[in-house]
């Protein structure tokens, strides 16, 4: 009796909201599925775009999974995990961001009935991890290496990987044109891991076909000083001096002076990250020297990498070793902008893509699309194995896991089977987005992949006819690392959500933060004046 009369132990602050158990888990799964449904229609070559309008009035049109997830501003704590896996997929391999969100959503959708029936989440997690390991091993087994090919063959294979990525983007209509541009730019930087060595400059106007690649550096004409137009606009084999000092005349102690013993011996160019000023610009113009001040840090570093020059913080003792060079420098009109273009650079190691197009939003999306393609080509060069796209690899792994499930006794058979079924979401969504009968196409794919000879392993959805086709033969390829990373990240996210059985939220601390912010805003808007009137100040 005494034990029954013991007072209740209060562990958390009054007003704390706790949700736990099966209902909480199902609620989290529903939130994840709702987010996956937002990006579902963007998958594949016939995927639709999303127009996102934020509170600042900025408009973004995109079908890139990571971009959409970033801009959605999701507040549900469990659903935020999808944003993280989309970001990690984007930073690790560059493409497959929609795929990873869809897979995570589908894994949880398949797990939901089991949770509702009282299955312990840890049993599901164990089976999902096993299935993920088996799937990745199977991908490695099915992957085809493109190593050991000649440069021309390799270039062609990489262009096909880039074209597969671009086919689902806004610029998919010109995928061959841009794919070769992407491959050339990635090959130009060689083994350099710095992605900023490939510059993408956007110039509104013209058509997509007016876009071009510079095997070197191009950037918009910088801030203009008096005397700028009198400078020469084209040089052959110039010497290039890169500075990180201000040449603008301000006071005696800050002034820098460059002495040239014989400016006619070379055709010099001078780039500075800081201001040069009217006096300096006129001085250089009188001596047939081109100069540009306020050059962006990123552009200056790319010029240094391309021309072999070194950025100087002093103009004393400028020796030949620190000067860069290139075959041709010219100032060229592109649309309404003037561009400084360095081509034929000795070090290579950098390239610039100048993008043209109508609306600003279109060019922004084209830049995001090219970023994905560049990442894919870089990954394919480093991990030179590819798998068949178009849902082919997903169907083959699904078939393999279903077969494996039959060899397992116990509940785990059901869980691995549900994981296998979830993988079919990719080909099914490709069909749905293209307006085809998904049930019909998936039945054909299942039948083809079930052939004992194994010849159907490369068959995926044919977007052009609404049937099925050999994806590998049709050059619908993607690097194996994209699929491996997607399955890994999606499985991790699903297991993480399944392992959460309680959410604790303290609304008091949230309201306290809100009140503190409100009072701070009141002070910032002249709250002190209002308090002053209370101290007997006369109202005027």
mmCIF file of N, CA, C and O in Angstrom, residues 14-17 505-512:
data_model
loop_
_atom_site.group_PDB
_atom_site.id
_atom_site.type_symbol
_atom_site.label_atom_id
_atom_site.label_comp_id
_atom_site.label_asym_id
_atom_site.label_seq_id
_atom_site.Cartn_x
_atom_site.Cartn_y
_atom_site.Cartn_z
ATOM 1 N N UNK A 14 7.424 21.617 -16.471
ATOM 2 C CA UNK A 14 5.991 21.651 -16.745
ATOM 3 C C UNK A 14 5.762 22.276 -18.130
ATOM 4 O O UNK A 14 6.403 23.258 -18.487
ATOM 5 N N UNK A 15 4.868 21.679 -18.880
ATOM 6 C CA UNK A 15 4.571 22.200 -20.225
ATOM 7 C C UNK A 15 5.370 21.510 -21.308
ATOM 8 O O UNK A 15 5.176 21.763 -22.492
ATOM 9 N N UNK A 16 6.277 20.596 -20.938
ATOM 10 C CA UNK A 16 7.053 19.863 -21.941
ATOM 11 C C UNK A 16 6.152 18.869 -22.663
ATOM 12 O O UNK A 16 5.394 18.143 -22.036
ATOM 13 N N UNK A 17 6.284 18.884 -23.987
ATOM 14 C CA UNK A 17 5.440 18.003 -24.798
ATOM 15 C C UNK A 17 6.243 16.761 -25.161
ATOM 16 O O UNK A 17 7.306 16.861 -25.768
ATOM 17 N N UNK A 505 9.757 17.946 -26.742
ATOM 18 C CA UNK A 505 9.761 19.340 -27.173
ATOM 19 C C UNK A 505 9.340 20.207 -26.002
ATOM 20 O O UNK A 505 8.328 19.932 -25.367
ATOM 21 N N UNK A 506 10.126 21.202 -25.699
ATOM 22 C CA UNK A 506 9.797 22.094 -24.591
ATOM 23 C C UNK A 506 9.279 23.420 -25.138
ATOM 24 O O UNK A 506 10.065 24.290 -25.518
ATOM 25 N N UNK A 507 7.967 23.591 -25.188
ATOM 26 C CA UNK A 507 7.410 24.815 -25.768
ATOM 27 C C UNK A 507 7.743 26.060 -24.966
ATOM 28 O O UNK A 507 7.793 27.146 -25.478
ATOM 29 N N UNK A 508 8.017 25.873 -23.638
ATOM 30 C CA UNK A 508 8.327 27.027 -22.801
ATOM 31 C C UNK A 508 9.616 27.688 -23.265
ATOM 32 O O UNK A 508 9.709 28.901 -23.361
ATOM 33 N N UNK A 509 10.641 26.865 -23.541
ATOM 34 C CA UNK A 509 11.919 27.433 -23.963
ATOM 35 C C UNK A 509 11.765 28.126 -25.310
ATOM 36 O O UNK A 509 12.366 29.148 -25.582
ATOM 37 N N UNK A 510 10.894 27.559 -26.178
ATOM 38 C CA UNK A 510 10.660 28.173 -27.480
ATOM 39 C C UNK A 510 9.987 29.530 -27.315
ATOM 40 O O UNK A 510 10.350 30.511 -27.946
ATOM 41 N N UNK A 511 8.968 29.587 -26.435
ATOM 42 C CA UNK A 511 8.254 30.851 -26.234
ATOM 43 C C UNK A 511 9.170 31.883 -25.578
ATOM 44 O O UNK A 511 9.103 33.063 -25.864
ATOM 45 N N UNK A 512 10.068 31.416 -24.717
ATOM 46 C CA UNK A 512 11.019 32.330 -24.063
ATOM 47 C C UNK A 512 11.938 32.962 -25.104
ATOM 48 O O UNK A 512 12.209 34.160 -25.070
#
